Each structure stands twice: as structure tokens, then as C-alpha cells.
XYZ file of C-alpha atoms in Angstrom:
506
model
C -5.440 1.056 74.359
C -1.511 2.417 74.776
C -0.388 5.538 72.646
C 1.472 5.100 69.468
C 4.875 5.268 70.870
C 4.523 2.433 73.477
C 2.906 0.347 70.556
C 6.466 1.272 68.624
C 8.473 0.303 71.946
C 6.504 -2.904 72.523
C 6.777 -4.149 69.351
C 10.294 -3.263 69.411
C 10.801 -5.270 72.592
C 8.725 -7.990 71.222
C 6.265 -8.012 73.783
C 3.032 -6.812 71.361
C -0.010 -8.272 72.014
C -2.876 -9.080 69.418
C -4.870 -6.401 70.080
C -2.045 -3.661 69.992
C -0.712 -5.248 66.945
C -4.036 -5.068 65.052
C -3.985 -1.306 66.485
C -0.451 -0.472 64.781
C -1.353 -2.052 61.765
C -4.449 0.205 61.278
C -2.429 3.241 62.364
C 0.230 2.600 59.557
C -2.180 2.098 57.085
C -4.246 5.708 58.086
C -0.837 7.333 58.917
C 1.868 6.999 56.179
C 4.018 9.529 57.794
C 4.083 6.615 60.667
C 6.399 4.446 58.622
C 9.195 7.351 58.907
C 8.973 7.097 62.567
C 9.283 3.365 62.877
C 12.167 3.433 60.938
C 14.032 6.259 63.289
C 13.399 3.987 66.093
C 14.198 0.725 64.438
C 17.674 2.610 63.696
C 17.732 4.290 67.562
C 17.698 0.810 68.281
C 20.181 -1.023 66.315
C 22.712 1.558 67.302
C 21.793 0.740 70.996
C 22.497 -2.641 70.394
C 25.486 -2.184 68.835
C 27.064 -0.262 71.725
C 25.828 -2.728 74.330
C 29.410 -4.618 74.574
C 30.770 -1.721 75.618
C 28.665 -1.500 79.061
C 31.012 -1.858 82.246
C 30.594 -5.161 83.623
C 30.637 -4.424 86.898
C 26.911 -3.080 86.087
C 24.422 -4.954 88.232
C 22.345 -6.837 85.895
C 18.661 -8.317 86.405
C 17.998 -11.821 86.515
C 17.427 -13.912 84.606
C 13.763 -15.048 83.876
C 13.225 -18.390 83.951
C 12.462 -20.179 80.433
C 9.226 -19.848 79.326
C 7.778 -22.533 76.743
C 6.138 -20.410 73.456
C 2.222 -19.415 74.263
C -0.417 -18.857 71.631
C -0.048 -15.298 72.420
C 3.745 -15.181 71.688
C 2.994 -16.839 68.226
C 0.412 -14.596 67.876
C 2.528 -11.372 68.807
C 5.351 -12.913 66.316
C 2.990 -13.213 63.554
C 1.575 -9.446 64.327
C 5.177 -8.090 64.182
C 5.988 -10.182 60.594
C 2.736 -8.674 59.267
C 3.470 -4.984 60.608
C 7.185 -5.266 58.753
C 5.812 -6.436 55.647
C 3.147 -3.439 55.597
C 6.320 -1.033 56.138
C 8.177 -2.604 53.241
C 5.341 -2.480 51.185
C 4.802 1.041 51.989
C 8.799 1.752 51.873
C 8.411 0.100 48.047
C 5.434 2.015 46.816
C 7.376 5.364 48.254
C 10.093 4.576 45.904
C 7.997 3.806 43.416
C 6.293 6.918 43.211
C 9.830 8.392 42.739
C 10.194 6.651 39.518
C 9.814 9.061 36.060
C 6.592 7.996 34.197
C 7.760 6.660 31.044
C 6.988 8.838 27.877
C 4.887 8.003 24.956
C 7.528 8.071 21.338
C 6.614 8.597 18.007
C 8.569 8.011 15.178
C 7.030 10.564 12.780
C 9.649 12.940 11.304
C 6.759 15.215 8.910
C 3.076 15.364 8.489
C 0.525 15.771 5.127
C -1.119 18.827 6.016
C -3.248 19.287 2.757
C -3.919 17.472 -0.347
C -6.066 17.905 -3.426
C -7.853 15.235 -5.615
C -4.989 12.450 -3.440
C -5.135 8.834 -5.084
C -2.062 6.790 -3.864
C -0.441 3.897 -5.037
C 0.972 3.280 -1.753
C -1.576 3.526 1.312
C -4.086 5.961 1.326
C -3.034 9.173 3.450
C -5.709 11.704 4.601
C -4.810 15.355 5.664
C -3.513 16.009 9.145
C -1.755 12.205 9.568
C 1.626 12.574 10.743
C 4.208 10.434 8.105
C 7.074 8.439 9.614
C 10.048 7.293 7.626
C 8.886 5.294 4.063
C 7.871 5.710 0.612
C 5.420 7.647 -0.701
C 3.722 6.368 -3.911
C 1.393 9.393 -5.365
C -0.651 8.327 -8.329
C -2.357 11.676 -8.903
C -3.131 15.146 -6.995
C -1.012 17.087 -5.037
C 0.185 16.969 -1.410
C 1.713 19.345 1.143
C 4.108 17.744 3.373
C 5.318 19.743 6.219
C 8.746 18.497 7.744
C 9.014 18.671 11.330
C 12.431 20.857 10.796
C 9.856 23.423 9.061
C 10.803 22.678 5.083
C 7.501 22.819 3.015
C 7.224 20.406 0.091
C 4.400 20.065 -2.799
C 4.404 17.074 -5.034
C 2.582 16.443 -8.020
C 1.393 12.717 -9.009
C 2.823 10.634 -10.244
C 5.500 10.978 -7.904
C 7.418 8.705 -5.375
C 9.090 10.466 -2.542
C 11.026 8.665 0.337
C 10.853 10.480 3.852
C 14.142 9.957 5.416
C 13.786 12.193 8.684
C 12.644 15.222 9.814
C 15.601 17.334 7.335
C 15.775 14.994 4.609
C 13.776 13.251 1.767
C 14.486 10.875 -1.357
C 12.954 11.935 -4.737
C 13.067 9.127 -7.306
C 10.209 10.244 -9.467
C 7.888 13.214 -9.920
C 8.015 17.264 -9.619
C 7.981 19.139 -6.082
C 8.625 22.370 -5.063
C 9.987 23.112 -1.668
C 9.699 26.381 0.814
C 12.704 25.925 3.081
C 12.955 28.757 5.895
C 15.668 30.040 7.975
C 14.835 27.316 10.441
C 14.997 24.370 8.329
C 18.741 25.114 6.738
C 20.593 22.271 5.482
C 17.222 20.262 4.425
C 18.183 17.930 1.302
C 16.397 16.170 -1.320
C 18.209 13.392 -2.970
C 17.825 12.174 -6.331
C 19.277 9.059 -8.115
C 21.949 11.591 -9.577
C 22.457 13.824 -6.846
C 21.953 15.665 -3.502
C 20.060 19.212 -3.444
C 21.165 21.166 -0.050
C 19.154 24.293 0.550
C 20.391 27.081 2.053
C 16.966 29.078 3.482
C 15.587 29.601 -0.436
C 12.546 27.887 -2.428
C 13.285 25.625 -5.363
C 11.605 23.237 -7.833
C 12.744 19.884 -8.927
C 11.759 17.519 -12.011
C 12.738 13.744 -11.576
C 11.739 12.254 -14.882
C 13.169 9.433 -17.158
C 14.541 11.315 -19.342
C 16.408 13.991 -16.887
C 16.760 15.723 -13.889
C 16.241 19.432 -13.109
C 16.684 21.623 -10.167
C 15.250 25.426 -10.127
C 15.955 28.135 -7.773
C 13.243 30.668 -7.364
C 14.648 32.301 -4.313
C 17.904 31.957 -2.346
C 20.836 29.624 -2.902
C 21.070 25.933 -3.487
C 24.084 23.534 -3.364
C 24.209 20.880 -6.116
C 26.348 17.883 -5.073
C 27.092 15.244 -7.742
C 28.903 11.794 -7.250
C 31.853 12.541 -9.298
C 31.575 16.236 -9.979
C 32.796 19.420 -7.649
C 29.664 20.893 -5.482
C 28.050 23.855 -7.801
C 25.860 26.620 -6.259
C 22.918 27.714 -7.724
C 20.849 31.301 -7.118
C 17.695 33.042 -7.694
C 16.457 32.784 -11.167
C 18.882 29.751 -12.155
C 17.969 26.028 -12.948
C 20.421 23.476 -14.046
C 20.368 19.438 -15.125
C 21.781 17.347 -12.295
C 23.796 15.455 -14.662
C 24.842 15.622 -18.331
C 24.898 19.235 -20.003
C 25.846 21.907 -16.791
C 24.936 24.723 -18.549
C 23.275 27.110 -16.586
C 19.309 27.100 -17.817
C 16.520 29.890 -16.585
C 14.298 28.857 -13.841
C 10.831 28.436 -14.350
C 8.655 28.607 -11.612
C 5.104 28.337 -13.944
C 5.906 24.613 -14.327
C 5.455 23.950 -10.785
C 2.523 23.612 -8.398
C 2.625 26.657 -5.973
C 1.211 27.557 -2.118
C -1.466 29.666 -3.977
C -2.541 27.240 -6.645
C -3.135 24.563 -3.772
C -4.924 27.110 -1.691
C -7.233 27.665 -4.781
C -7.615 23.912 -5.579
C -7.976 22.759 -1.852
C -11.042 25.433 -1.738
C -12.594 24.053 -4.708
C -12.002 20.619 -3.645
C -13.654 21.176 -0.113
C -16.666 22.932 -1.707
C -17.208 20.394 -3.988
C -17.263 17.532 -1.221
C -19.605 19.877 0.829
C -22.041 20.197 -2.083
C -21.935 16.892 -3.077
C -22.461 15.746 0.588
C -25.525 18.423 0.949
C -27.138 16.688 -2.106
C -26.663 12.989 -0.487
C -27.992 13.916 2.369
C -31.602 13.841 1.574
C -31.358 10.492 0.050
C -29.908 9.142 3.482
C -32.895 10.712 5.180
C -35.162 8.368 3.733
C -33.507 5.239 4.136
C -36.144 2.580 5.481
C -34.241 1.561 8.533
C -32.619 5.306 9.519
C -34.318 5.667 12.990
C -31.735 9.407 13.637
C -29.693 11.575 12.118
C -28.205 14.704 13.379
C -26.386 16.369 10.660
C -25.518 19.199 12.632
C -26.337 21.781 10.500
C -28.147 23.580 12.637
C -28.527 27.107 13.354
C -25.503 28.177 14.805
C -26.237 29.267 18.651
C -29.001 26.529 18.645
C -29.369 24.723 21.643
C -30.798 21.277 20.111
C -30.335 19.314 17.148
C -32.840 18.267 14.556
C -33.648 14.520 13.712
C -33.508 14.545 9.698
C -34.790 10.767 9.662
C -37.831 10.797 7.470
C -38.812 7.417 9.723
C -37.170 8.536 12.640
C -41.179 7.929 14.307
C -41.033 8.593 18.161
C -37.227 10.001 18.224
C -37.137 13.224 19.116
C -34.518 15.961 18.341
C -31.593 16.116 20.912
C -30.903 18.430 23.438
C -27.473 20.179 23.516
C -26.283 20.801 27.198
C -22.521 22.822 27.251
C -21.143 21.907 23.779
C -20.171 24.841 21.980
C -20.287 24.858 17.889
C -17.053 24.905 15.697
C -16.081 24.426 12.486
C -16.741 20.854 10.984
C -14.876 18.515 8.253
C -14.994 21.558 5.785
C -15.662 25.217 5.576
C -19.114 25.695 5.811
C -20.043 22.166 7.875
C -20.801 22.762 11.621
C -19.680 20.610 14.354
C -20.291 20.589 18.207
C -17.229 20.487 20.664
C -16.998 18.565 23.795
C -14.201 20.117 26.288
C -15.816 19.986 29.560
C -17.251 17.439 31.874
C -21.136 19.282 31.520
C -20.742 18.789 27.708
C -23.363 16.508 25.778
C -26.489 16.035 23.630
C -29.293 14.311 25.248
C -32.107 12.247 23.336
C -33.682 9.621 23.954
C -34.601 5.995 22.052
C -37.714 4.358 23.056
C -38.603 0.744 22.635
C -36.388 -2.099 22.149
C -34.128 -2.175 19.065
C -33.242 -6.112 17.620
C -30.455 -4.873 15.420
C -28.426 -1.793 15.585
C -25.802 0.484 13.274
C -24.333 3.567 14.321
C -21.714 6.078 12.569
C -20.192 9.076 13.287
C -17.655 11.493 12.288
C -15.691 12.434 15.425
C -12.493 14.436 15.855
C -10.393 13.069 19.159
C -7.990 15.562 20.506
C -7.125 13.327 23.254
C -7.807 10.429 25.510
C -8.209 12.008 29.174
C -10.215 9.659 30.801
C -10.591 5.833 31.478
C -13.510 5.819 29.190
C -14.385 8.392 26.822
C -18.109 8.639 25.511
C -19.178 8.368 22.044
C -22.978 7.144 22.600
C -23.268 6.055 25.617
C -26.815 4.400 27.434
C -27.828 6.807 30.619
C -27.148 4.222 33.592
C -25.897 0.797 33.049
C -27.738 -2.615 33.013
C -30.568 -4.566 31.059
C -29.266 -4.426 27.662
C -28.109 -0.710 27.321
C -25.464 0.103 25.050
C -21.998 2.028 25.781
C -20.558 3.045 22.647
C -16.597 4.778 23.594
C -13.269 4.943 23.429
C -10.951 3.363 26.128
C -7.791 5.326 27.238
C -5.472 2.944 25.313
C -7.184 3.935 22.384
C -9.566 0.841 21.505
C -13.255 1.829 20.262
C -15.430 -0.516 22.562
C -19.238 -1.186 21.871
C -20.284 -2.221 25.556
C -23.390 -4.329 26.133
C -25.084 -4.931 29.157
C -26.485 -8.349 30.493
C -30.271 -9.147 31.139
C -31.827 -10.055 34.412
C -28.592 -9.250 35.967
C -26.469 -11.596 33.514
C -22.650 -10.381 32.990
C -21.844 -7.526 30.355
C -20.178 -8.086 27.065
C -17.322 -5.725 25.643
C -16.885 -5.537 22.081
C -13.355 -3.776 21.273
C -11.419 -3.236 18.376
C -7.499 -3.107 17.862
C -5.783 -0.009 19.267
C -6.805 2.481 16.861
C -6.706 6.086 18.181
C -2.799 6.919 19.095
C -1.512 10.123 19.105
C -0.910 10.253 15.992
C -4.431 10.418 14.900
C -5.383 13.081 17.801
C -6.825 16.013 15.521
C -7.985 13.969 12.501
C -11.598 13.594 11.486
C -12.148 9.939 11.760
C -15.239 7.943 10.471
C -16.338 5.501 12.573
C -19.242 2.750 12.502
C -20.234 -0.594 14.633
C -22.928 -2.701 13.758
C -24.866 -5.153 16.348
C -25.988 -7.956 14.114
C -27.998 -11.113 15.915
C -28.415 -12.523 12.168
C -24.851 -13.236 12.168
C -24.270 -13.158 15.731
C -21.879 -10.877 15.433
C -20.515 -7.260 16.377
C -18.232 -5.466 13.699
C -16.350 -2.431 14.089
C -15.512 -0.092 11.303
C -12.812 3.046 10.852
C -13.260 5.435 7.752
C -15.146 2.904 5.858
C -12.944 0.041 6.296
C -13.786 -3.326 8.729
C -11.452 -3.147 11.916
C -12.661 -6.202 13.616
C -15.521 -8.617 14.348
C -16.336 -10.403 17.190
C -19.124 -13.562 18.302
C -22.608 -12.274 20.096
C -23.456 -14.298 22.832
C -26.413 -12.481 23.416
C -28.555 -11.447 20.853
C -31.926 -10.480 22.995
C -33.024 -6.832 21.567
C -31.300 -3.604 23.084
C -32.796 -1.351 25.260
C -31.213 2.340 24.719
C -33.423 4.695 26.210
C -32.245 7.929 27.690
C -28.721 8.412 25.910
C -26.174 10.980 25.525
C -23.391 11.627 23.019
C -20.100 12.595 23.839
C -20.853 11.887 27.448
C -22.505 10.017 30.006
C -24.938 10.068 33.467
C -24.817 6.922 35.488
C -28.777 7.885 36.425
C -28.050 8.520 40.089
C -30.268 10.853 41.739
C -27.559 12.069 44.168
C -23.245 11.701 44.694
C -20.521 12.216 42.292
C -20.914 10.790 38.463
C -17.857 9.125 36.723
C -15.920 11.657 34.293
C -16.575 10.401 30.582
C -16.920 12.968 28.352
C -15.274 13.558 24.996
C -12.426 15.657 24.264
C -13.348 16.488 20.882
C -15.733 17.338 18.251
C -18.617 15.322 16.436
C -19.804 16.425 12.930
C -22.643 13.676 12.243
C -24.250 11.318 14.117
C -26.559 8.490 12.326
C -28.280 5.264 13.956
C -30.349 2.503 12.007
C -32.338 -0.030 13.118
C -30.644 -2.655 10.690
C -27.596 -3.783 9.873
C -25.721 -1.919 7.334
C -23.209 -3.849 4.683
C -19.737 -3.246 4.482
C -20.364 -1.343 1.361
C -22.934 1.006 2.657
C -20.705 2.090 5.620
C -17.863 2.392 3.005
C -20.058 4.887 1.338
C -20.877 6.427 4.069
C -17.009 7.478 4.880
C -16.507 8.845 1.629
């Protein structure tokens, strides 16, 4: 077989044979740099053809060969050249695409709800850790701490209404709030129905009631702007009604919630939630349909998870591999952190399961892989179960077919966007052959239901929390470990109701 340069020369001369065309095609596939050499030859050939008219007329030319009809070899050579040109074009296009900047994800959020005490909302319920986009917040009762992306911290006390405008501006139409504005957030604005407060790096309180509006300055200085009055400057210790009587008043910090107060009340609320969970655990463990429950309250340093289900039968404790202990949903509550390809909890669900409900508290830190494991049977096939999160943020229950039948995936809409990363989320899924459907839940609310075509019993077998083993004895294994933490996991051999799952998520 000719060398590479000879193949290129034959290609340019149109004398490439079928065998030579196949050889050149394989070389272009295995040696991408050959495409650049081919382009250089194209340029040289084009230049030589362009200078041909400059050749002296008295140069002896070779005698013309007699015309020949096209043969099969000619046709195949042309086809081979066309294939090479197509391959080269594809190579050039892919090279150009590689230079395009990757599209970045965006967020519309301007603030984040960092803490809350006894929160009850008139608007959509929001939990601490939730990024907030511009829009109206209606707090029925409780205290909420909001941190704006420019750095200002605001405490609102229910009942209150706060319209988020941007990372440096909000409008309060009802209720009380107090704000801390560091120098980096200087210029932070709070609008009211009767005026605007511009903060110059300070701490202040605002009371917007039906009868009056007052601003109280605890530290630093604010500017008070009113529609039909000159700007007024208020300094530390001063207060003023935003409309009506403009006499200076004495600031009263005790009538507004403080960061110290929310610290104490938040700690008390978390302790109450933890104790309530502990008290309900024994009742949950006694559920007749519960086969497995890890509460993750094992001794720190333990390398196993105890199965607390009273009717757990043959399901043994889980074995921790790699994963490390971390703080769970509340202080004093433990969880397992999954970070590396080694991290997992190994367990075994023997026999067949006709009906299945699974529930877990999970904190997802990122979706770094195509599939991110929650609970997955080892291997794949014959009614095994894969519960996982896809790279695009959908929760998926995959069920393998039996006797070589095609598998079925039951997906939710996109749930885990970057705004949800780092927050504890309660997930549940129900495999219910009686209603011939799969139901997905998030934080106690039904996300989606999909039809079951195959209702045969499931065969979970050896399985893993937070990871997957494909069951092969050698060779590479797909990386599907979770990036995040788990706080609690439970499995039933019955279908839990909507109300039961909502109670688990409280």
C-alpha cells in the first residue's frame, strides 16, 4: 500500500483506487492531524493551477492520451474522493464547533432565604436555603431572614408583604422589618407606599402599618425620600414618620426583631423539630409494611447503618463504604456525605417485592454525571430497580424488563435546578401495581404519575445507596455516585398514600 503522501497525491490527481480511497479514509479517521496536511496540499495544488497560464507556449507538452470511456474503477474512485471530501468537511465543522464557548446556565434570583422561625406563608411556601427571584412574598406569621446578593440582610416579621425588586432593592407594603446594610451594600433601597429609604451603610427598622409608616435608625445614617418633600437625613438614634408629622422621634430597637433573637428562636425551633422526629420514629418503625429504615443516628464513626424496621425480616444492616458522617437536617441530627466514586452504602433486599414505596431526605450538591444514584440495584436486568437523578435534574425510577423485555423509565419534570442545590429535599416514589402507576413526590407533594405497562414483582437484590455497581467482575464501572448527603432512608412493601407521604416530609 502506498505511503500517506502518495495517497494524497493520487487523490489530487484523480487516480485514487478503491483500495487506496479506503486506506485514506481510515487514516483520516485515526489521524485528525492528517486533515490539516490535506488542506495544505489543496492550497498548493490550487496555487499551481492558478499559475499555469504563465507557462511558456514553447514548452514541449506531452501528447494527449486518447479519450476513454468511464469505467467502474473510475466511478468508484470518484465516489471514494467524495467520501474523503465529506469526511474532511465533517472534521473541519467539528473543529469549529469545539472552539465555540459553552453556553452558561443563568439564574434570575436576587436574594436567598437563609433562616426562618415558625414560617407560615400566604404566598407559595418557601424553606430556608431557597434562592429568591423578584416577586411578592406574603408572610402570614413567623420571622424570615433574607440576604440580598449585594450584601444587605433583612428580617421580616409576619404578617408582612415584601416585593423583591433587585439584589439591592425591595418594596414593603405591610409589616415590620429590620435591616443590616454593610458598606458593600451601601445604597440599598426600601420603598414604601409613602416614601423610599436609601441606606448609607447602617442598621434600621421599618414599620408599615395601616395607620402609619415609621423608620428607626439604630446605627449609621439613612436618607428618607418623599414624593413632595425635600430629602431628610436620619442618623443613629433618630426616628421619623414617613408622612404626616415630621418631628424627630427616638429610635426604639426593642420593637423590632434582631439577629440575636432569630438565632435563639431558630435554635429552639430546630430542637423542637428534632425532638418531635425522635418521638415519632418508634411509631414509624412499627409500621407493618416497613421493611427497611435507616435513621442515620448510628454512632459517629460507625461503618454500618442499623435497620430499625420492626418487621424488617431478613433485611440486614447496611454497610458503609467510603462515605463520611456529617450534620443532617438539624443540629444533633447525623447524615452521610457522598463525595467520591468509592462512597456508598451496600445492602440486600432478598426475594420479590410486589409493591414498593421508597422515601429519602437528600441534599444534592451538584449533578456532575449522566446518572446520579439515590438507590440502585446491582447490575441491570430481570425487574431490577434504579432510582436516580439525571444530569438535567429529573428524578427517575427505572425498572428493568423481565426475560429480555425492554425496560421502562418513569421520570419527573425537571426538579433539581442549581437553585435547589445544597438544600434538604424529601423525595418519595411509589410502584403501585394495583393502580398500575408510578407516583413521584417532592417535599410531600405529588410531582407526577405515570402508567405501568408491566406490573410483575420487582427483584431488588443487592443494592446501593448513593452509588451503583454494575455487577461485573472486571473492567471499568460507570461512575454514578451521588454528590451530596442523605439524612434518612425508608422502604415499604406497600403503597403509601398521599397523606402518609406528606406527613413524612414535615
